[in-house]
């Protein structure tokens, strides 16, 4: 009888276990098993941490709104501090608040991707592709109920990425209180200088339009003929990012963006 005849009488598992540790089948089996176990652990962790991620995402958004409105205190409770803001879902075309959506759960980004709640843009200087018909805006009122500031979401393409942020306007709908971005992937040290506090401070006190309503705000190396009050210096060495910010601000503050709402704001109808 041949020496290895006994191996043929063994089951598959027994024969596999008898293989040398460095054999090809065992090496492949161990590698595949490790990948499967690791993927299961990662998937389980992602599912388990999703609620925490959503809470952190909401908190980060609230902090950015507090910051752009000049109301952020690192020592204060973010949820309590944010409770003074009034969220409203705004219909861009009419400039009216919509009752069709709950502002606490309305997702602006998802709405922009949904054909039922968005439109494809032919004239698209901000390079966003589609524009949601509805956005969530935030009102901040004084103790007497009068309007103090309004915070509007804005976004548009820079050099490498879409920049998402907020612009805060005074109650007149024309004077800028602040602007900042909370999500982008621009070049560190160049386009990413949109996060530099010194550059963000340049926006405060600038005006969107002249007394006749002509939109004049620009981000450029030199001020427009109309004057410095409509001008924010471009970022050094980041021409395309600066141009992107200029395009997106002018788009959202113009007729295709918040113009109908800003007209009501200036008329004191909000």
Short mmCIF file of C-alpha atoms in Angstrom, two decimals:
data_model
loop_
_atom_site.label_atom_id
_atom_site.label_comp_id
_atom_site.label_asym_id
_atom_site.label_seq_id
_atom_site.Cartn_x
_atom_site.Cartn_y
_atom_site.Cartn_z
CA UNK A 1 0.00 0.00 0.00
CA UNK A 2 1.42 3.49 -0.87
CA UNK A 3 2.65 5.64 2.05
CA UNK A 4 0.16 8.50 1.46
CA UNK A 5 -2.89 6.27 1.06
CA UNK A 6 -3.94 7.23 4.57
CA UNK A 7 -4.25 10.90 3.56
CA UNK A 8 -6.94 10.07 1.05
CA UNK A 9 -9.03 8.61 3.84
CA UNK A 10 -8.89 11.87 5.82
CA UNK A 11 -11.53 14.55 5.50
CA UNK A 12 -10.88 17.88 3.81
CA UNK A 13 -10.57 19.76 7.10
CA UNK A 14 -8.10 17.24 8.53
CA UNK A 15 -5.96 17.36 5.39
CA UNK A 16 -6.03 21.19 5.49
CA UNK A 17 -4.96 21.27 9.15
CA UNK A 18 -2.10 18.88 8.41
CA UNK A 19 -0.64 21.26 5.83
CA UNK A 20 2.51 23.21 6.83
CA UNK A 21 1.79 26.67 8.35
CA UNK A 22 3.51 28.44 5.45
CA UNK A 23 1.64 26.57 2.74
CA UNK A 24 -0.22 28.59 0.10
CA UNK A 25 -3.74 27.39 1.09
CA UNK A 26 -3.22 28.22 4.76
CA UNK A 27 -1.68 31.62 3.95
CA UNK A 28 -4.61 32.52 1.70
CA UNK A 29 -7.13 31.27 4.28
CA UNK A 30 -5.60 33.33 7.09
CA UNK A 31 -5.44 36.47 4.93
CA UNK A 32 -9.05 36.14 3.77
CA UNK A 33 -10.25 35.41 7.32
CA UNK A 34 -8.48 38.45 8.72
CA UNK A 35 -9.99 40.66 6.01
CA UNK A 36 -13.49 39.35 6.70
CA UNK A 37 -13.17 39.79 10.48
CA UNK A 38 -11.69 43.28 10.09
CA UNK A 39 -14.45 44.36 7.68
CA UNK A 40 -17.12 43.05 10.06
CA UNK A 41 -15.59 44.99 12.96
CA UNK A 42 -15.34 48.20 10.92
CA UNK A 43 -18.93 47.84 9.66
CA UNK A 44 -20.24 47.19 13.16
CA UNK A 45 -18.32 50.19 14.52
CA UNK A 46 -19.65 52.43 11.74
CA UNK A 47 -23.23 51.44 12.50
CA UNK A 48 -22.76 51.79 16.25
CA UNK A 49 -21.07 55.19 15.96
CA UNK A 50 -23.49 56.66 13.40
CA UNK A 51 -25.73 58.33 16.01
CA UNK A 52 -22.66 59.87 17.65
CA UNK A 53 -21.40 61.07 14.27
CA UNK A 54 -24.76 62.70 13.53
CA UNK A 55 -24.75 64.45 16.91
CA UNK A 56 -21.22 65.73 16.34
CA UNK A 57 -22.14 66.86 12.81
CA UNK A 58 -25.11 68.83 14.15
CA UNK A 59 -23.01 70.33 16.95
CA UNK A 60 -20.32 71.43 14.48
CA UNK A 61 -22.96 73.10 12.32
CA UNK A 62 -24.40 74.92 15.32
CA UNK A 63 -20.93 76.09 16.40
CA UNK A 64 -20.28 77.51 12.93
CA UNK A 65 -23.56 79.40 12.95
CA UNK A 66 -22.79 80.76 16.42
CA UNK A 67 -19.32 81.81 15.27
CA UNK A 68 -20.40 83.57 12.09
CA UNK A 69 -23.06 85.44 14.09
CA UNK A 70 -20.55 86.44 16.78
CA UNK A 71 -22.36 84.46 19.48
CA UNK A 72 -19.94 81.61 20.15
CA UNK A 73 -18.59 81.13 23.68
CA UNK A 74 -16.34 78.04 24.10
CA UNK A 75 -17.38 77.82 27.75
CA UNK A 76 -21.11 77.85 27.05
CA UNK A 77 -23.38 74.93 26.24
CA UNK A 78 -23.70 74.85 22.44
CA UNK A 79 -27.29 73.58 22.38
CA UNK A 80 -28.47 76.24 24.81
CA UNK A 81 -26.58 79.01 23.00
CA UNK A 82 -28.00 77.92 19.65
CA UNK A 83 -31.57 77.84 20.95
CA UNK A 84 -31.89 81.62 20.43
CA UNK A 85 -31.79 81.15 16.64
CA UNK A 86 -35.00 80.70 14.65
CA UNK A 87 -34.58 78.14 11.83
CA UNK A 88 -36.88 78.52 8.82
CA UNK A 89 -37.08 76.64 5.54
CA UNK A 90 -37.00 79.29 2.84
CA UNK A 91 -38.36 78.93 -0.68
CA UNK A 92 -35.74 80.71 -2.77
CA UNK A 93 -37.95 81.64 -5.72
CA UNK A 94 -40.53 83.50 -3.63
CA UNK A 95 -38.42 84.59 -0.67
CA UNK A 96 -41.15 83.20 1.58
CA UNK A 97 -40.85 80.76 4.47
CA UNK A 98 -42.28 77.34 3.64
CA UNK A 99 -44.41 75.23 5.96
CA UNK A 100 -43.90 72.12 3.83
CA UNK A 101 -40.79 71.01 5.72
CA UNK A 102 -39.64 70.79 9.32
CA UNK A 103 -36.59 73.07 9.66
CA UNK A 104 -35.23 70.84 12.45
CA UNK A 105 -34.87 67.89 10.09
CA UNK A 106 -34.68 69.43 6.60
CA UNK A 107 -31.45 68.43 4.84
CA UNK A 108 -30.29 71.16 2.45
CA UNK A 109 -27.67 68.99 0.73
CA UNK A 110 -30.05 66.07 0.19
CA UNK A 111 -32.66 68.48 -1.21
CA UNK A 112 -30.12 69.79 -3.73
CA UNK A 113 -29.60 66.24 -5.06
CA UNK A 114 -33.30 65.42 -5.26
CA UNK A 115 -34.93 66.37 -8.61
CA UNK A 116 -38.22 66.90 -6.77
CA UNK A 117 -36.77 69.69 -4.63
CA UNK A 118 -34.04 71.10 -6.88
CA UNK A 119 -33.37 72.47 -10.35
CA UNK A 120 -30.49 71.97 -12.76
CA UNK A 121 -28.59 75.19 -13.41
CA UNK A 122 -27.74 76.45 -16.87
CA UNK A 123 -26.16 79.66 -15.61
CA UNK A 124 -23.92 78.20 -12.91
CA UNK A 125 -21.08 80.52 -11.87
CA UNK A 126 -20.78 78.77 -8.50
CA UNK A 127 -20.34 75.38 -10.26
CA UNK A 128 -22.82 73.56 -8.05
CA UNK A 129 -24.73 71.76 -10.80
CA UNK A 130 -28.11 71.75 -9.08
CA UNK A 131 -29.73 74.25 -6.74
CA UNK A 132 -32.21 73.29 -4.07
CA UNK A 133 -35.51 75.16 -4.25
CA UNK A 134 -35.47 75.32 -0.46
CA UNK A 135 -32.78 76.12 2.12
CA UNK A 136 -32.66 76.47 5.89
CA UNK A 137 -31.97 80.01 7.10
CA UNK A 138 -31.55 81.24 10.66
CA UNK A 139 -32.88 84.41 12.24
CA UNK A 140 -31.40 85.99 15.35
CA UNK A 141 -33.60 88.48 17.20
CA UNK A 142 -32.99 91.08 19.89
CA UNK A 143 -34.67 90.86 23.28
CA UNK A 144 -37.48 93.12 22.03
CA UNK A 145 -38.23 90.78 19.12
CA UNK A 146 -36.67 92.96 16.44
CA UNK A 147 -34.39 91.31 13.92
CA UNK A 148 -30.69 91.41 14.73
CA UNK A 149 -29.04 89.18 12.09
CA UNK A 150 -29.87 86.57 9.48
CA UNK A 151 -27.58 83.64 8.70
CA UNK A 152 -27.73 82.15 5.21
CA UNK A 153 -26.09 78.93 3.95
CA UNK A 154 -23.88 79.28 0.88
CA UNK A 155 -21.74 76.92 -1.17
CA UNK A 156 -19.79 76.78 -4.39
CA UNK A 157 -16.69 75.33 -6.01
CA UNK A 158 -13.20 76.64 -5.31
CA UNK A 159 -10.03 75.09 -6.73
CA UNK A 160 -10.28 71.50 -5.50
CA UNK A 161 -13.56 71.26 -3.68
CA UNK A 162 -17.01 72.60 -2.93
CA UNK A 163 -16.86 75.08 -0.07
CA UNK A 164 -19.83 74.98 2.32
CA UNK A 165 -20.38 77.85 4.71
CA UNK A 166 -22.58 80.61 6.08
CA UNK A 167 -22.85 84.34 5.60
CA UNK A 168 -24.30 86.51 8.36
CA UNK A 169 -26.07 89.73 7.40
CA UNK A 170 -27.29 92.60 9.53
CA UNK A 171 -31.00 93.25 9.81
CA UNK A 172 -30.93 95.53 6.75
CA UNK A 173 -30.05 92.58 4.51
CA UNK A 174 -27.13 94.44 2.98
CA UNK A 175 -24.34 94.87 5.54
CA UNK A 176 -22.19 91.77 6.04
CA UNK A 177 -21.45 90.76 9.62
CA UNK A 178 -19.38 87.68 8.86
CA UNK A 179 -18.59 84.83 6.50
CA UNK A 180 -16.99 81.46 7.13
CA UNK A 181 -16.74 78.00 5.66
CA UNK A 182 -17.13 74.78 7.63
CA UNK A 183 -16.29 72.22 4.93
CA UNK A 184 -13.82 72.29 2.04
CA UNK A 185 -10.64 70.64 0.74
CA UNK A 186 -8.68 73.64 -0.52
CA UNK A 187 -4.87 73.71 -0.51
CA UNK A 188 -3.35 74.17 2.98
CA UNK A 189 -1.53 77.49 3.24
CA UNK A 190 -3.19 78.82 0.08
CA UNK A 191 -6.90 78.33 -0.61
CA UNK A 192 -7.41 76.94 2.89
CA UNK A 193 -6.65 80.45 4.15
CA UNK A 194 -10.39 81.03 3.84
CA UNK A 195 -10.28 79.74 7.43
CA UNK A 196 -7.77 82.36 8.54
CA UNK A 197 -9.42 84.63 11.16
CA UNK A 198 -7.67 87.67 9.70
CA UNK A 199 -9.17 87.05 6.25
CA UNK A 200 -12.62 86.28 7.66
CA UNK A 201 -12.48 89.55 9.61
CA UNK A 202 -12.17 91.46 6.32
CA UNK A 203 -15.81 90.69 5.54
CA UNK A 204 -17.30 92.47 8.52
CA UNK A 205 -18.86 95.79 7.59
CA UNK A 206 -18.74 95.23 3.83
CA UNK A 207 -21.87 95.87 1.75
CA UNK A 208 -23.52 93.61 -0.78
CA UNK A 209 -25.16 96.23 -2.97
CA UNK A 210 -25.39 99.98 -3.48
CA UNK A 211 -28.43 102.11 -2.68
CA UNK A 212 -29.93 101.24 -6.06
CA UNK A 213 -29.77 97.52 -5.32
CA UNK A 214 -26.93 96.70 -7.73
CA UNK A 215 -24.86 93.80 -6.39
CA UNK A 216 -21.27 95.01 -6.09
CA UNK A 217 -19.52 92.83 -3.51
CA UNK A 218 -16.30 91.38 -4.95
CA UNK A 219 -13.35 89.25 -3.86
CA UNK A 220 -10.41 90.55 -5.88
CA UNK A 221 -6.91 91.96 -5.69
CA UNK A 222 -8.14 95.51 -6.24
CA UNK A 223 -11.27 97.29 -5.13
CA UNK A 224 -14.01 98.03 -7.68
CA UNK A 225 -14.55 101.63 -8.84
CA UNK A 226 -17.55 101.87 -6.51
CA UNK A 227 -15.29 101.73 -3.45
CA UNK A 228 -13.61 99.62 -0.80
CA UNK A 229 -16.85 99.02 1.10
CA UNK A 230 -17.78 96.46 -1.58
CA UNK A 231 -14.35 94.81 -1.69
CA UNK A 232 -12.63 91.91 0.11
CA UNK A 233 -8.97 91.23 -0.67
CA UNK A 234 -8.29 88.04 -2.61
CA UNK A 235 -6.22 85.35 -0.91
CA UNK A 236 -2.53 85.61 -1.76
CA UNK A 237 -1.43 82.79 -4.06
CA UNK A 238 -4.95 81.35 -4.28
CA UNK A 239 -6.45 82.98 -7.35
CA UNK A 240 -8.87 80.19 -8.23
CA UNK A 241 -10.13 79.74 -4.67
CA UNK A 242 -10.65 83.50 -4.38
CA UNK A 243 -12.48 83.54 -7.69
CA UNK A 244 -14.62 80.65 -6.49
CA UNK A 245 -15.57 82.52 -3.30
CA UNK A 246 -16.36 85.63 -5.35
CA UNK A 247 -18.56 83.59 -7.70
CA UNK A 248 -20.43 81.74 -4.99
CA UNK A 249 -21.12 84.82 -2.87
CA UNK A 250 -22.37 86.80 -5.85
CA UNK A 251 -24.47 83.84 -7.01
CA UNK A 252 -26.20 83.31 -3.68
CA UNK A 253 -26.69 87.02 -3.01
CA UNK A 254 -28.04 87.55 -6.53
CA UNK A 255 -31.31 86.93 -8.36
CA UNK A 256 -30.80 83.17 -8.56
CA UNK A 257 -30.20 82.99 -4.84
CA UNK A 258 -31.45 85.07 -1.94
CA UNK A 259 -32.42 88.28 -3.77
CA UNK A 260 -36.20 87.83 -3.29
CA UNK A 261 -35.69 87.14 0.40
CA UNK A 262 -33.25 90.04 0.83
CA UNK A 263 -35.76 92.39 -0.78
CA UNK A 264 -38.31 91.43 1.86
CA UNK A 265 -35.66 91.81 4.53
CA UNK A 266 -34.78 95.34 3.39
CA UNK A 267 -38.48 96.21 3.29
CA UNK A 268 -38.85 95.11 6.90
CA UNK A 269 -41.20 92.26 6.03
CA UNK A 270 -39.28 89.55 7.91
#
